Coordinates of C-alpha atoms and ligand atoms in Angstrom, one line a residue:
X1 CA 0.0 -0.3 -0.2
X2 CA 0.8 3.4 -0.9
X3 CA -0.4 6.1 2.1
X4 CA 0.5 9.4 0.2
X5 CA -1.3 11.3 -1.8
X6 CA -0.7 11.1 -6.2
X7 CA -1.0 16.1 -6.8
X8 CA -3.7 15.5 -8.6
X9 CA -5.4 13.9 -4.9
X10 CA -4.0 16.3 -3.2
X11 CA -5.4 19.1 -6.0
X12 CA -8.4 17.1 -5.4
X13 CA -9.0 18.1 -1.1
X14 CA -7.4 21.3 -1.7
X15 CA -10.7 22.2 -4.4
X16 CA -13.5 20.4 -1.6
X17 CA -12.3 21.8 1.0
X18 CA -13.1 25.3 0.2
X19 CA -16.2 24.3 -1.4
X20 CA -17.4 22.7 2.0
X21 CA -15.3 25.9 3.6
X22 CA -17.6 28.0 1.6
X23 CA -20.9 26.1 1.1
X24 CA -21.8 24.9 4.9
X25 CA -22.9 27.0 7.3
X26 CA -20.5 28.0 10.2
X27 CA -21.5 26.4 12.6
X28 CA -20.9 23.1 11.1
X29 CA -17.2 24.2 10.9
X30 CA -16.9 24.4 14.7
X31 CA -19.3 22.2 15.3
X32 CA -18.1 18.5 13.4
X33 CA -20.8 15.9 14.8
X34 CA -22.5 14.2 11.9
X35 CA -26.3 15.6 12.2
X36 CA -29.2 13.6 10.7
X37 CA -31.8 14.4 9.0
X38 CA -35.1 14.5 11.3
X39 CA -37.1 16.9 9.8
X40 CA -37.7 18.6 5.7
X41 CA -36.2 21.5 6.0
X42 CA -32.9 19.5 6.6
X43 CA -33.7 17.5 4.0
X44 CA -33.9 20.1 1.7
X45 CA -30.4 21.3 2.6
X46 CA -28.8 18.0 2.1
X47 CA -30.6 17.5 -0.9
X48 CA -29.3 20.7 -1.7
X49 CA -25.8 21.1 -1.1
X50 CA -25.9 17.1 -3.0
X51 CA -27.0 18.5 -5.8
X52 CA -24.5 21.6 -5.9
X53 CA -21.7 17.8 -5.2
X54 CA -23.2 16.2 -7.9
X55 CA -22.9 19.4 -10.6
X56 CA -19.4 19.4 -10.1
X57 CA -18.7 15.7 -10.7
X58 CA -18.4 14.6 -7.0
X59 CA -21.2 12.5 -5.5
X60 CA -20.9 9.4 -6.9
X61 CA -16.8 10.1 -8.6
X62 CA -16.1 6.2 -8.3
X63 CA -18.7 5.2 -9.7
X64 CA -18.8 3.8 -13.5
X65 CA -20.4 6.2 -16.2
X66 CA -23.0 4.7 -17.6
X67 CA -24.3 5.0 -13.3
X68 CA -23.8 8.4 -13.8
X69 CA -20.2 8.6 -12.7
X70 CA -17.2 9.2 -13.5
X71 CA -14.4 6.1 -13.5
X72 CA -12.4 7.5 -11.3
X73 CA -10.5 5.5 -8.5
X74 CA -11.7 4.5 -4.8
X75 CA -9.2 6.7 -3.3
X76 CA -11.3 10.4 -4.9
X77 CA -14.6 8.7 -2.7
X78 CA -12.2 8.1 0.2
X79 CA -11.2 11.7 0.0
X80 CA -14.6 13.0 -0.8
X81 CA -15.9 10.7 2.9
X82 CA -13.7 12.7 4.7
X83 CA -14.0 16.3 3.6
X84 CA -17.7 16.0 3.7
X85 CA -16.6 14.5 7.9
X86 CA -14.5 16.5 8.8
X87 CA -17.6 18.8 8.5
X88 CA -20.7 17.0 10.1
X89 CA -21.4 15.2 7.0
X90 CA -23.9 17.6 4.7
X91 CA -24.8 15.0 2.4
X92 CA -27.0 13.6 5.2
X93 CA -27.9 10.1 4.7
X94 CA -26.7 9.8 1.4
X95 CA -23.1 8.8 2.4
X96 CA -25.0 5.0 2.4
X97 CA -26.3 5.7 -0.9
X98 CA -23.2 6.4 -2.5
X99 CA -21.2 3.9 -0.6
X100 CA -22.9 0.5 -0.7
X101 CA -26.4 0.7 -1.5
X102 CA -25.4 1.7 -4.5
X103 CA -23.0 -0.8 -5.7
X104 CA -24.9 -3.2 -4.4
X105 CA -27.6 -2.8 -6.5
X106 CA -25.1 -2.6 -9.3
X107 CA -24.4 -5.7 -8.9
X108 CA -27.0 -7.5 -8.2
X109 CA -30.5 -5.7 -9.4
X110 CA -31.5 -5.6 -12.1
X111 CA -31.6 -3.1 -16.0
X112 CA -34.4 -1.5 -14.1
X113 CA -33.4 -1.2 -10.8
X114 CA -30.5 0.2 -12.1
X115 CA -32.0 2.9 -14.2
X116 CA -34.2 4.0 -11.9
X117 CA -32.0 3.6 -8.0
X118 CA -28.5 4.6 -9.8
X119 CA -30.2 7.4 -11.7
X120 CA -32.2 8.9 -9.0
X121 CA -28.5 8.3 -6.3
X122 CA -26.2 9.5 -9.0
X123 CA -28.6 12.7 -9.3
X124 CA -28.1 13.5 -5.4
X125 CA -32.2 13.0 -5.2
X126 CA -33.0 9.9 -2.9
X127 CA -32.2 9.1 0.5
X128 CA -33.0 6.1 2.1
X129 CA -32.3 3.8 5.5
X130 CA -31.5 -0.1 6.1
X131 CA -34.0 -1.5 7.6
X132 CA -31.9 -5.1 9.0
X133 CA -32.2 -5.2 12.6
X134 CA -34.6 -6.2 14.6
X135 CA -35.3 -6.9 18.8
X136 CA -34.1 -10.5 18.6
X137 CA -31.6 -9.7 15.3
X138 CA -29.2 -7.3 15.8
X139 CA -25.8 -9.2 16.1
X140 CA -27.2 -12.0 15.0
X141 CA -28.6 -10.8 11.4
X142 CA -29.3 -14.4 10.9
X143 CA -32.4 -14.6 13.2
X144 CA -34.4 -11.7 11.4
X145 CA -38.1 -12.6 11.4
X146 CA -39.6 -10.0 9.4
X147 CA -42.1 -12.2 6.7
X148 CA -42.8 -11.6 3.4
X149 CA -44.7 -13.8 1.8
X150 CA -45.7 -13.8 -1.9
X151 CA -48.9 -14.1 -3.2
X152 CA -48.6 -13.6 -6.7
X153 CA -46.7 -10.6 -8.6
X154 CA -46.4 -9.6 -4.9
X155 CA -44.8 -9.9 -1.4
X156 CA -46.8 -9.3 1.9
X157 CA -44.8 -7.7 4.3
X158 CA -44.8 -8.2 8.0
X159 CA -42.8 -7.7 10.9
X160 CA -40.4 -4.6 12.9
X161 CA -37.7 -3.5 12.2
X162 CA -35.7 -1.4 15.5
X163 CA -33.3 1.3 15.6
X164 CA -33.4 2.4 11.6
X165 CA -30.9 5.7 11.6
X166 CA -32.4 8.3 8.9
X167 CA -36.5 7.4 8.6
X168 CA -38.0 10.8 9.7
X169 CA -36.6 11.6 5.9
X170 CA -36.0 8.3 3.9
X171 CA -38.1 8.1 1.2
X172 CA -36.8 4.3 0.4
X173 CA -36.1 1.2 2.7
X174 CA -33.4 -1.5 1.8
X175 CA -35.1 -4.1 3.5
X176 CA -34.7 -7.6 4.8
X177 CA -37.4 -10.1 5.3
X178 CA -37.2 -14.0 5.1
X179 CA -39.7 -14.9 2.2
X180 CA -39.2 -19.2 3.4
X181 CA -40.8 -19.4 6.3
X182 CA -39.5 -23.3 6.4
X183 CA -35.4 -21.2 6.7
X184 CA -33.5 -20.2 9.4
X185 CA -30.4 -18.3 10.2
X186 CA -29.3 -17.0 6.6
X187 CA -31.0 -18.7 4.1
X188 CA -34.1 -18.0 3.0
X189 CA -33.8 -13.7 3.3
X190 CA -34.8 -11.5 0.7
X191 CA -33.7 -7.7 0.1
X192 CA -36.3 -6.1 -1.0
X193 CA -36.7 -2.4 -2.2
X194 CA -39.3 -0.6 -0.7
X195 CA -40.8 3.2 -0.8
X196 CA -41.1 3.8 2.5
X197 CA -44.2 5.8 1.2
X198 CA -46.3 2.2 1.2
X199 CA -49.4 1.7 2.9
X200 CA -48.6 -0.5 5.7
X201 CA -45.7 1.3 7.0
X202 CA -45.4 2.8 10.5
X203 CA -42.5 4.8 11.9
X204 CA -42.0 5.5 15.5
X205 CA -38.5 7.5 16.1
X206 CA -36.9 6.2 20.1
X207 CA -36.8 8.7 22.6
X208 CA -33.0 8.5 23.3
X209 CA -29.6 9.9 24.6
X210 CA -28.2 11.0 20.8
X211 CA -30.9 13.1 18.6
X212 CA -35.0 12.3 20.0
X213 CA -35.1 11.3 16.5
X214 CA -31.8 10.0 15.4
X215 CA -33.1 6.3 15.3
X216 CA -37.1 4.4 14.9
X217 CA -38.5 1.4 15.3
X218 CA -40.6 0.8 11.7
X219 CA -43.7 -1.0 11.3
X220 CA -44.6 -3.7 8.6
X221 CA -48.3 -4.2 8.0
X222 CA -49.6 -6.1 4.3
X223 CA -47.5 -4.2 2.9
X224 CA -48.0 -4.6 -0.6
X225 CA -44.4 -4.8 -2.9
X226 CA -44.3 -5.4 -5.6
X227 CA -41.9 -8.8 -6.9
X228 CA -39.7 -6.6 -9.1
X229 CA -38.5 -5.0 -6.4
X230 CA -36.8 -7.9 -5.1
X231 CA -32.7 -7.1 -4.6
X232 CA -31.0 -10.1 -5.9
X233 CA -32.5 -13.9 -5.6
X234 CA -36.0 -14.9 -3.6
X235 CA -34.5 -16.7 -0.3
X236 CA -30.2 -15.9 -1.5
X237 CA -30.1 -12.3 -0.6
X238 CA -27.1 -13.6 1.8
X239 CA -24.3 -12.8 0.4
X240 CA -25.2 -9.4 -1.0
X241 CA -25.9 -8.3 2.4
X242 CA -22.6 -9.3 3.4
X243 CA -20.1 -6.9 0.7
X244 CA -22.4 -5.1 1.3
X245 CA -21.9 -4.6 4.6
X246 CA -18.3 -5.2 4.6
X247 CA -18.8 -1.7 2.7
X248 CA -20.0 -0.4 4.9
X249 CA -17.5 -1.0 8.0
X250 CA -15.1 1.0 6.3
X251 CA -17.3 3.4 4.2
X252 CA -17.6 6.2 7.0
X253 CA -14.8 7.7 8.1
X254 CA -15.5 8.5 11.1
X255 CA -10.9 9.2 12.0
X256 CA -10.8 11.7 10.0
X257 CA -13.7 13.7 12.4
X258 CA -11.8 11.3 15.4
X259 CA -8.7 13.6 14.4
X260 CA -10.4 16.9 14.0
X261 CA -11.8 16.5 17.5
X262 CA -8.4 16.1 19.2
X263 CA -6.0 18.2 17.6
X264 CA -9.3 21.1 18.9
X265 CA -8.9 19.3 22.2
X266 CA -5.3 19.3 22.3
X267 CA -5.3 23.1 21.2
X268 CA -7.5 23.6 24.6
X269 CA -5.0 21.8 26.5
X270 CA -1.7 24.0 25.0
X271 CA -4.4 27.2 26.5
X272 CA -5.2 25.9 29.5
X273 CA -1.4 25.4 30.3
X274 CA -2.1 21.1 30.6
X275 CA 0.4 19.8 27.8
X276 CA 3.0 19.1 30.3
X277 CA 0.0 17.3 32.6
X278 CA 1.5 13.3 32.0
X279 CA -2.1 12.3 32.5
X280 CA -3.9 14.9 29.9
X281 CA -0.6 14.5 27.0
X282 CA -0.6 10.5 27.9
X283 CA -4.0 10.4 26.6
X284 CA -3.3 12.4 24.1
X285 CA -0.7 10.8 21.8
X286 CA -2.3 7.3 22.7
X287 CA -5.6 8.4 21.3
X288 CA -3.5 9.9 18.6
X289 CA -1.8 6.6 17.8
X290 CA -5.1 5.0 18.0
X291 CA -6.8 7.2 15.4
X292 CA -3.9 6.6 13.3
X293 CA -3.8 3.5 13.7
X294 CA -7.7 3.4 12.1
X295 CA -6.9 5.4 9.7
X296 CA -3.8 3.0 7.9
X297 CA -6.1 -0.3 8.7
X298 CA -9.4 1.4 7.0
X299 CA -6.9 2.3 4.3
X300 CA -5.7 -0.8 3.3
X301 CA -9.1 -2.3 3.7
X302 CA -10.4 0.0 0.6
X303 CA -6.8 -0.8 -1.2
X304 CA -8.1 -4.2 -1.4
X305 CA -11.6 -2.4 -3.0
X306 CA -9.8 -0.2 -5.4
X307 CA -7.7 -3.5 -6.6
X308 CA -10.9 -5.1 -6.4
X309 CA -9.4 -7.6 -4.0
X310 CA -11.7 -10.1 -2.4
X311 CA -13.1 -9.2 0.6
X312 CA -10.4 -10.4 4.0
X313 CA -11.2 -10.1 7.5
X314 CA -9.1 -6.8 8.3
X315 CA -12.3 -5.1 7.8
X316 CA -12.9 -6.4 10.5
X317 CA -9.7 -5.2 12.3
X318 CA -10.3 -1.9 10.9
X319 CA -13.8 -1.3 12.5
X320 CA -12.5 -2.2 16.2
X321 CA -9.4 0.4 16.0
X322 CA -12.0 3.0 14.8
X323 CA -14.2 2.1 17.9
X324 CA -11.2 2.1 19.9
X325 CA -9.5 5.8 18.8
X326 CA -13.5 7.5 19.1
X327 CA -13.4 6.5 22.5
X328 CA -10.2 7.5 23.2
X329 CA -10.5 11.0 22.1
X330 CA -14.2 11.2 23.3
X331 CA -12.0 10.4 26.8
X332 CA -10.1 13.8 26.0
X333 CA -12.0 16.0 25.3
X334 CA -14.0 14.7 29.3
X335 CA -10.6 14.9 31.1
X336 CA -9.4 18.6 29.3
X337 CA -12.9 19.8 28.8
X338 CA -14.4 18.5 32.3
X339 CA -17.9 20.1 33.3
X340 CA -18.0 22.6 31.2
X341 CA -18.1 19.8 28.0
X342 CA -21.4 18.5 29.6
X343 CA -23.9 21.2 29.3
X344 CA -26.0 20.2 26.9
X345 CA -25.4 20.7 22.9
X346 CA -22.1 21.0 23.3
X347 CA -19.4 19.3 20.9
X348 CA -17.9 17.0 23.9
X349 CA -21.0 16.0 25.3
X350 CA -22.6 14.6 21.8
X351 CA -19.7 13.5 21.3
X352 CA -19.5 11.8 24.1
X353 CA -22.6 10.0 23.5
X354 CA -22.0 9.2 19.4
X355 CA -18.6 7.3 21.1
X356 CA -20.7 5.1 23.3
X357 CA -23.0 4.3 20.6
X358 CA -20.3 4.3 17.6
X359 CA -19.0 0.6 19.0
X360 CA -22.7 -0.7 18.6
X361 CA -23.8 0.5 14.7
X362 CA -22.7 -1.5 11.9
X363 CA -21.9 -4.2 14.5
X364 CA -20.9 -4.4 17.6
X365 CA -16.8 -4.3 19.1
X366 CA -17.7 -7.8 20.5
X367 CA -18.5 -9.7 17.2
X368 CA -16.1 -7.7 15.7
X369 CA -13.2 -9.0 18.5
X370 CA -15.2 -12.8 18.5
X371 CA -15.0 -12.6 14.2
X372 CA -11.2 -11.1 14.5
X373 CA -10.2 -13.9 17.1
X374 CA -11.6 -16.5 14.6
X375 CA -10.7 -15.0 11.0
X376 CA -7.6 -13.0 11.9
X377 CA -6.0 -14.9 14.8
X378 CA -7.3 -18.6 13.4
X379 CA -8.3 -18.9 17.0
X380 CA -10.8 -21.4 17.6
X381 CA -14.8 -20.8 18.7
X382 CA -15.6 -21.2 22.0
Ligands
FAD18 C1 -26.2 4.8 16.2 C2 -27.5 4.0 16.8 C3 -27.7 3.5 14.9 C4 -28.5 2.4 14.1 N1 -28.6 2.7 12.9 C5 -29.7 0.9 12.4 C6 -29.7 1.0 11.3 O1 -29.8 2.2 10.3 N2 -30.2 0.4 10.7 C7 -29.9 -1.1 11.4 O2 -30.6 -1.8 10.6 N3 -29.2 -1.0 12.3 C8 -29.0 -0.5 13.2 N4 -28.9 -0.7 14.6 C9 -28.8 -1.3 15.3 C10 -27.1 -2.4 15.1 O3 -26.8 -2.0 14.1 C11 -27.6 -3.2 16.8 O4 -27.9 -2.0 17.6 C12 -26.5 -3.9 16.3 O5 -26.5 -4.6 15.2 C13 -26.2 -4.7 17.8 O6 -27.3 -5.8 18.3 P1 -28.2 -5.3 19.1 O7 -28.4 -4.3 19.2 O8 -30.1 -5.6 18.6 O9 -27.4 -5.7 21.0 P2 -27.1 -6.9 20.9 O10 -27.1 -8.2 19.1 O11 -28.1 -7.9 21.4 O12 -26.1 -6.7 21.6 C14 -25.9 -6.5 23.1 C15 -24.5 -7.0 23.3 O13 -23.9 -8.3 23.6 C16 -22.8 -7.9 22.3 N5 -23.3 -9.3 22.1 C17 -23.7 -10.1 21.6 N6 -23.4 -11.7 21.2 C18 -21.9 -11.7 21.7 C19 -21.4 -12.7 21.5 N7 -21.6 -13.5 20.4 N8 -19.8 -12.6 21.8 C20 -19.9 -11.6 22.4 N9 -20.8 -10.6 22.9 C21 -21.6 -10.2 22.5 C22 -23.2 -7.6 21.7 O14 -22.0 -7.4 21.3 C23 -23.5 -6.5 22.5 O15 -22.8 -5.5 22.7 C24 -28.1 0.5 15.0 C25 -27.4 1.3 16.4 C26 -27.2 2.0 16.9 C27 -26.8 2.7 18.3

């Protein structure tokens, strides 16, 4: 892996930095907390921003030109993501569409699905949510029970999803459902691409410490979906799901934001004259090393993707390293800011909450450690 950036990549980064500084509200630059789209105004803002990226050819630069991209290397997508996360992800949930939803549809979709969905995503005009987790199916996703019963040319969906992020603004749901009622585990599951305004879908936000409308329960009652909305084979969706999860693990460059926050806290510690305090300097040093480790481990995984190599278990290592880095940065912010940082709306408090959930969302930390033990270290299953 070559970790340096070419002149072209450095120029791309500089152009993007200039663009985001001109386009995002000033408070986003001082408060780079990823924002969830919780109302129509947030969504309109994200759509407008994505439209400006699209007009410059920056929304899906790494996609093939036949799907609205520019055939640029995966690294352009990484640089783009880093610049977006450094100012609080102004694309909103569209970072998921360009990272894993679009590519999964590209690989598994029918011509009709590709035309519709890839066109909408490349245009900056479709907001998705991810309907995977259920009350008894989180780490053990193969335990999901939401059922899609075949009825002629339609499926009838009944069941419940939970912790579904971005639902207030979602136009579409990437839904996992069991299409073979006799099946167990990861067999018998299909993917359905469902408009969120389909009758029978009920979204109930879950109040939580992080943000009021951050995620929701989503109930499906006799929701009728045409069979043409199924992505990939009936009962055989798991391979596509695995690929999607692999892309999701390193798709959000959280390391960039963690590093920026750390610079911010180091500047504060310096201003307070506390850099000489061995406890503070040790914490800052450890957090810095963890951020850089997380960045380089993620880059190694992205390098596999850029070279079209099969995904390796290194993605679990990268994700575990990212969780550790975010927790250390949150701890450093707390130590340096003290009680002042606990005020509601303060960056320290918000960041502390999001570092708590970072070890759960997208697959929990402990599960990543189990996978590393088995697939990287070759330890036996316990
Ligand atoms: C901020 C946030 C956003 C989310 N967004 C979405 C979303 O948009 N769509 C979606 O589908 N889901 C979403 N989720 C859900 C997330 O994917 C699940 O919470 C996660 O997979 C864990 O599942 P669970 O909550 O059921 O916990 P469980 O699987 O019940 O795990 C609970 C605890 O037990 C531990 N544990 C479980 N099994 C083992 C084991 N075998 N060995 C060791 N430890 C174990 C886990 O590590 C965890 O600490 C989100 C979660 C969060 C926090």
